[in-house]
XYZ file of C-alpha atoms in Angstrom:
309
model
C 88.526 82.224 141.180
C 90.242 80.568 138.394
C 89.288 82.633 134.904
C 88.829 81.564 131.950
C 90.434 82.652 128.890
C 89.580 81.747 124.993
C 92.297 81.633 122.496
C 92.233 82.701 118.691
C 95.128 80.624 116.512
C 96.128 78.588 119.462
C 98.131 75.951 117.030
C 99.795 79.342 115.599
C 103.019 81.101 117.055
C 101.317 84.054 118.641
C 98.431 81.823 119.885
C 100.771 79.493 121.192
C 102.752 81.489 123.162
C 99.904 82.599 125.100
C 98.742 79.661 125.328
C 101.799 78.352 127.280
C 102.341 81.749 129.218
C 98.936 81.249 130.835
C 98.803 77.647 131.066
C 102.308 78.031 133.419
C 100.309 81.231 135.979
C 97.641 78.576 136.863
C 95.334 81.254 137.014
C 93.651 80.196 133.874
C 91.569 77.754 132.150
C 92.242 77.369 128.282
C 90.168 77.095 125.645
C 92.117 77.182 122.489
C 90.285 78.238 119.499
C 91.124 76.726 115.911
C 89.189 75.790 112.544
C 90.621 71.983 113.012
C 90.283 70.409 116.225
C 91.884 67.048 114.982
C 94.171 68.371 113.498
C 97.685 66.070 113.668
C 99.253 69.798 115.550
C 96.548 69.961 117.978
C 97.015 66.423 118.689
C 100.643 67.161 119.804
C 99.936 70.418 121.474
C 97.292 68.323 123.634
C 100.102 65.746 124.248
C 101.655 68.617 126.803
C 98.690 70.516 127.861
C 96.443 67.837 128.006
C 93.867 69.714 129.838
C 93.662 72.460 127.056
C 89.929 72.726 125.275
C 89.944 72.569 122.014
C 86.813 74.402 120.189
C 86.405 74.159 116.473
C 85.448 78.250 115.110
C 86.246 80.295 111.949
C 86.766 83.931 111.750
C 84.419 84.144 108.714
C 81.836 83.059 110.497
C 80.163 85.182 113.104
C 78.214 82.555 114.590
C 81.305 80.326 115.516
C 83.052 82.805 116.880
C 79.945 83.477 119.843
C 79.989 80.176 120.650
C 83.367 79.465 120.859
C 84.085 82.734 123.395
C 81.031 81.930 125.673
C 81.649 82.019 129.208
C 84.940 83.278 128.583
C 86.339 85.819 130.677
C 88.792 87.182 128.253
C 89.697 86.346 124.778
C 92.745 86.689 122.827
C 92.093 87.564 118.919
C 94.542 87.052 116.128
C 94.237 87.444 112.554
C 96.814 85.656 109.872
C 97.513 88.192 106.756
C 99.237 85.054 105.027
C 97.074 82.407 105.467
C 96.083 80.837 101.970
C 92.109 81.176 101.805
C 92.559 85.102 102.993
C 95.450 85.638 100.440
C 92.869 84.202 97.914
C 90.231 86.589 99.118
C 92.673 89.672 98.888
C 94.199 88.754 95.567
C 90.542 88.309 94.505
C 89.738 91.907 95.537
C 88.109 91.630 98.658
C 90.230 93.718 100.779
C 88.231 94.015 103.453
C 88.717 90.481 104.604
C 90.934 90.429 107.203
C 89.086 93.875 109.002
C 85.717 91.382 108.621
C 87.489 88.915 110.734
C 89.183 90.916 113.014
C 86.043 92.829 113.714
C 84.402 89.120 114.083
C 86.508 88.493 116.767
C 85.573 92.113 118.674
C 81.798 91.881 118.190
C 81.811 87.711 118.526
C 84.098 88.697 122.379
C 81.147 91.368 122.963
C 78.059 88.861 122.384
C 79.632 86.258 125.045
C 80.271 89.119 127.379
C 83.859 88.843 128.078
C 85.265 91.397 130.256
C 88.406 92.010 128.004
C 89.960 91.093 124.784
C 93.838 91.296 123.593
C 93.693 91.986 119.713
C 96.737 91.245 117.615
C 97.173 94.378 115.766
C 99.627 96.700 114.090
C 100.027 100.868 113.510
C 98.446 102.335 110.369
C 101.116 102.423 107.278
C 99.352 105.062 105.502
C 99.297 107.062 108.694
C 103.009 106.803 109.243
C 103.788 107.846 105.643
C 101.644 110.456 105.269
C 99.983 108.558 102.791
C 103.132 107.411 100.880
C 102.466 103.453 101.470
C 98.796 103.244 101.597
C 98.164 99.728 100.003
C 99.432 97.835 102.842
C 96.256 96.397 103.284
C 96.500 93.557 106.046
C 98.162 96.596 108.076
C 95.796 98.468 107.309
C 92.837 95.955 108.088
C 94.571 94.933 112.076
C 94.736 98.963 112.323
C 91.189 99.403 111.567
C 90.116 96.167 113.760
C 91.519 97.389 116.795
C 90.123 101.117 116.481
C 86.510 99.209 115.995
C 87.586 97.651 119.665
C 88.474 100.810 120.914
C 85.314 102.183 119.540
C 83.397 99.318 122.363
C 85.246 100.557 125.227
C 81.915 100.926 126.810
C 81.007 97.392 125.848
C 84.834 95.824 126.356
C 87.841 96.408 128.045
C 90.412 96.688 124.600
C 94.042 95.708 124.491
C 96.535 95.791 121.354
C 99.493 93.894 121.151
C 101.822 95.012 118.239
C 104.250 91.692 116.836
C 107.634 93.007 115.918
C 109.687 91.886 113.063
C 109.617 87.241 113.675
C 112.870 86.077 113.746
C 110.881 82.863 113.022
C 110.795 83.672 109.415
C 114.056 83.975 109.171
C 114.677 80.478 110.095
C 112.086 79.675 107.497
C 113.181 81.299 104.820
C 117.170 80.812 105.252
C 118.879 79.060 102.374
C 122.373 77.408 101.515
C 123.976 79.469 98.819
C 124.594 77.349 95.005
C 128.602 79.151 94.800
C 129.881 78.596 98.659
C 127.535 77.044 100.660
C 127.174 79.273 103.001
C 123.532 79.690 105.009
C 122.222 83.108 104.034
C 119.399 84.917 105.210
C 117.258 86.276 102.532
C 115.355 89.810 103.497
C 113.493 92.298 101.949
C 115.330 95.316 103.701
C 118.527 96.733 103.759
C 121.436 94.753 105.659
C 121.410 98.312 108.126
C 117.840 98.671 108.323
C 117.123 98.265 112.335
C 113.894 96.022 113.111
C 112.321 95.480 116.447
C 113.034 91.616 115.981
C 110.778 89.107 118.506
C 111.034 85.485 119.584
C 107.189 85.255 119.030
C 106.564 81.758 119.874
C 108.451 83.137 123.609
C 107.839 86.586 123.267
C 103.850 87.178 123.051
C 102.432 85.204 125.685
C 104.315 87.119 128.923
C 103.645 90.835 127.211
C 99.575 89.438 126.734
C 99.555 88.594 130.422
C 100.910 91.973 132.041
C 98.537 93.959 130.185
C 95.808 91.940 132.057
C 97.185 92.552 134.869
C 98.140 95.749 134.403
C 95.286 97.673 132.763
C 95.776 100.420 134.153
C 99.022 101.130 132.114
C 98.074 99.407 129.412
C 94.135 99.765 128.285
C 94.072 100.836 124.686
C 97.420 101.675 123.986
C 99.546 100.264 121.673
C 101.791 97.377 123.356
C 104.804 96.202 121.306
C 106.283 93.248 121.560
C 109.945 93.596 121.113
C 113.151 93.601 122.990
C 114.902 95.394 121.246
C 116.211 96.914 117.313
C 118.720 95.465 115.607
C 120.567 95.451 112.109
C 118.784 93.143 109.860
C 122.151 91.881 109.077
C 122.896 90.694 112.324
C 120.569 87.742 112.200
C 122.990 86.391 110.357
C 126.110 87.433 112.364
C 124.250 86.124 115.322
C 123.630 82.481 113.835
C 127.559 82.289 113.209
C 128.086 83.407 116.723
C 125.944 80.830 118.011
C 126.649 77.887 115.687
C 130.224 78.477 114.168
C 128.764 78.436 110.645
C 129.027 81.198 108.108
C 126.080 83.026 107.683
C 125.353 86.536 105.699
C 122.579 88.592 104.880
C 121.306 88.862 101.333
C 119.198 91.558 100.414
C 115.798 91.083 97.739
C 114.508 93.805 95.708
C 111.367 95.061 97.307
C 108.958 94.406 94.177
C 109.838 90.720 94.239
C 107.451 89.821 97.632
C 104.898 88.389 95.136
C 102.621 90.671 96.604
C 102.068 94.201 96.491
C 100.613 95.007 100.251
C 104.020 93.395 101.090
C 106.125 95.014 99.264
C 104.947 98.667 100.031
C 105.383 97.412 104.037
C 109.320 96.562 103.662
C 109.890 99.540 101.747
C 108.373 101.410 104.713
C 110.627 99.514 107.101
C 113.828 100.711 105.033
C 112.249 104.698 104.685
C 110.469 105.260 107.871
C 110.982 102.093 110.401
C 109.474 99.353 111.519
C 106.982 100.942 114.503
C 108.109 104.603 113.283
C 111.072 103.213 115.332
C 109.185 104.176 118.240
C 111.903 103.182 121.711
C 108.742 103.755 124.539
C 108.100 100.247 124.913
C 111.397 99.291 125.648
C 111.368 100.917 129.090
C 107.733 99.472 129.505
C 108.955 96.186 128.877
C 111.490 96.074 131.170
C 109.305 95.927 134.223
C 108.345 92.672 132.512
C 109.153 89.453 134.237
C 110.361 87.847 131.483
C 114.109 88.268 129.385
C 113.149 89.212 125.451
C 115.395 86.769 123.087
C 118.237 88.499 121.578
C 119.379 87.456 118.125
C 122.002 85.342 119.730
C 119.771 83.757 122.239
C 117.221 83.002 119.947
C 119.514 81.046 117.672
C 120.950 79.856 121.088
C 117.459 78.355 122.199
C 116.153 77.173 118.541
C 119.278 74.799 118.542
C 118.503 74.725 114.653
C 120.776 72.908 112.827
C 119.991 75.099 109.515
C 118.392 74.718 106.231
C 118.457 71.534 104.408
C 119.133 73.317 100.769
């Protein structure tokens, strides 16, 4: 019996990757969740997955969300720290507004009685530190989201994912230096400072679908997605390597993020680790059927010709 499975930030790079991972098994229908259903990237996305449902929800809204999930069988939830209207909300005070909307999503998956949900989440800060960094608020809001869905376990099965370090952004935010031209890498952490670095848009999906099928293992724990640490400075390295141009790392202070629940998270990276540099999941994810992106690969596979200034 073919399942079907409901899918928070679909036109986003976690979304998307599960999106793709369980369009490809077959076993799934797909009904991608997203506040703009005609939206000019949900247009393309339909262009390849043309049988993909598109439902119009928000995660502010409670009532959406119900609707959206019903008659789902499972339900992947995502919340976005840096999108502009929850930035807003946060810089407004209202720090509780990415836990609302993460707790939406558990409580919204409950009410259309879906038999499991995968929350996007992440490992308390403040916990890690012993209390050192404990303004890192959107870490602190997935945390407290996905200890709500472990708190349903009676009502839900509950899976957390755990996103490494995107080596999407740095393709984002690379520049071309003023003095030498060279593409550099701009960073908020030490050039030595070792982050679990992901291919997220490749990444997600696969680790998503063997927790379904493996719940067993993976019911409530923590599952990071990840193949590996690395230097932050060989992101760089690893773009010459795979496109002959010169490449470095630069280094920004940590108080210049713009914004403070930032900047306490990539100090914590540079003092205690991104995941507590935690190495269990590696093992885990080798019984995986599916190679993680190295550095080199992913620069490899992007065939990205580099920022424009």
């Amino acid at each position: 019996m073919v399942k079907l499975i409901a899918i928070v930030g679909a036109t986003g790079l976690q979304g998307g990757s599960v999106l793709k991972t369980f369009h490809a098994s077959g076993e799934y229908k797909i009904r991608a969740i997203t506040r703009n259903p005609n939206s000019n990237t949900v247009k393309d996305i339909s262009k390849e997955f043309p049988d993909v449902v598109w439902v119009q929800a928000d995660l502010n809204d409670l009532s959406s969300l119900s609707k959206a999930f019903s008659g789902a069988d499972v339900v992947f939830g995502v919340t976005n720290n840096m999108d502009a209207e929850l930035i807003q909300m946060v810089q407004a005070g209202d720090y509780e507004a990415e836990y609302r909307q993460g707790k939406n999503i558990v409580d919204a998956a409950i009410a259309a009685k879906a038999d499991s949900l995968i929350l996007s989440g992440i490992y308390s800060l403040k916990q890690l530190s012993g209390g050192k960094y404990s303004e890192a608020i959107h870490m602190e809001a997935k945390h407290k989201a996905e200890q709500y869905l472990l708190s349903k376990a009676s009502q839900i099965k509950g899976f957390r994912v755990h996103l490494g370090c995107y080596l999407e952004n740095f393709a984002s935010n690379a520049r071309i230096s003023d003095d030498d031209k060279v593409v550099e890498f701009p960073f908020f952490v030490s050039p030595t400072t070792k982050l679990p670095l992901v291919d997220v848009a490749n990444d997600t999906g696969p680790v998503v679908k063997y927790a379904l099928d493996h719940p067993d293992e993976c019911l409530g724990v923590p599952l990071e997605v990840s193949g590996g640490y690395y230097e932050a400075q060989e992101v760089a390295r690893s773009y010459t390597e795979a496109t002959g141009k010169p490449a470095r790392h630069v280094q920004l202070p940590h108080d210049t993020t713009g914004l403070f629940f930032m900047t306490q998270m990539f100090k914590s990276f540079d003092e205690f680790g991104y995941f507590g540099l935690r190495t269990e999941f590696l093992e885990r994810n080798k019984k995986i059927d599916h190679k993680f992106a190295t550095p080199l690969e992913f620069w490899k596979n992007k065939k990205w010709e580099g920022p424009s200034k």
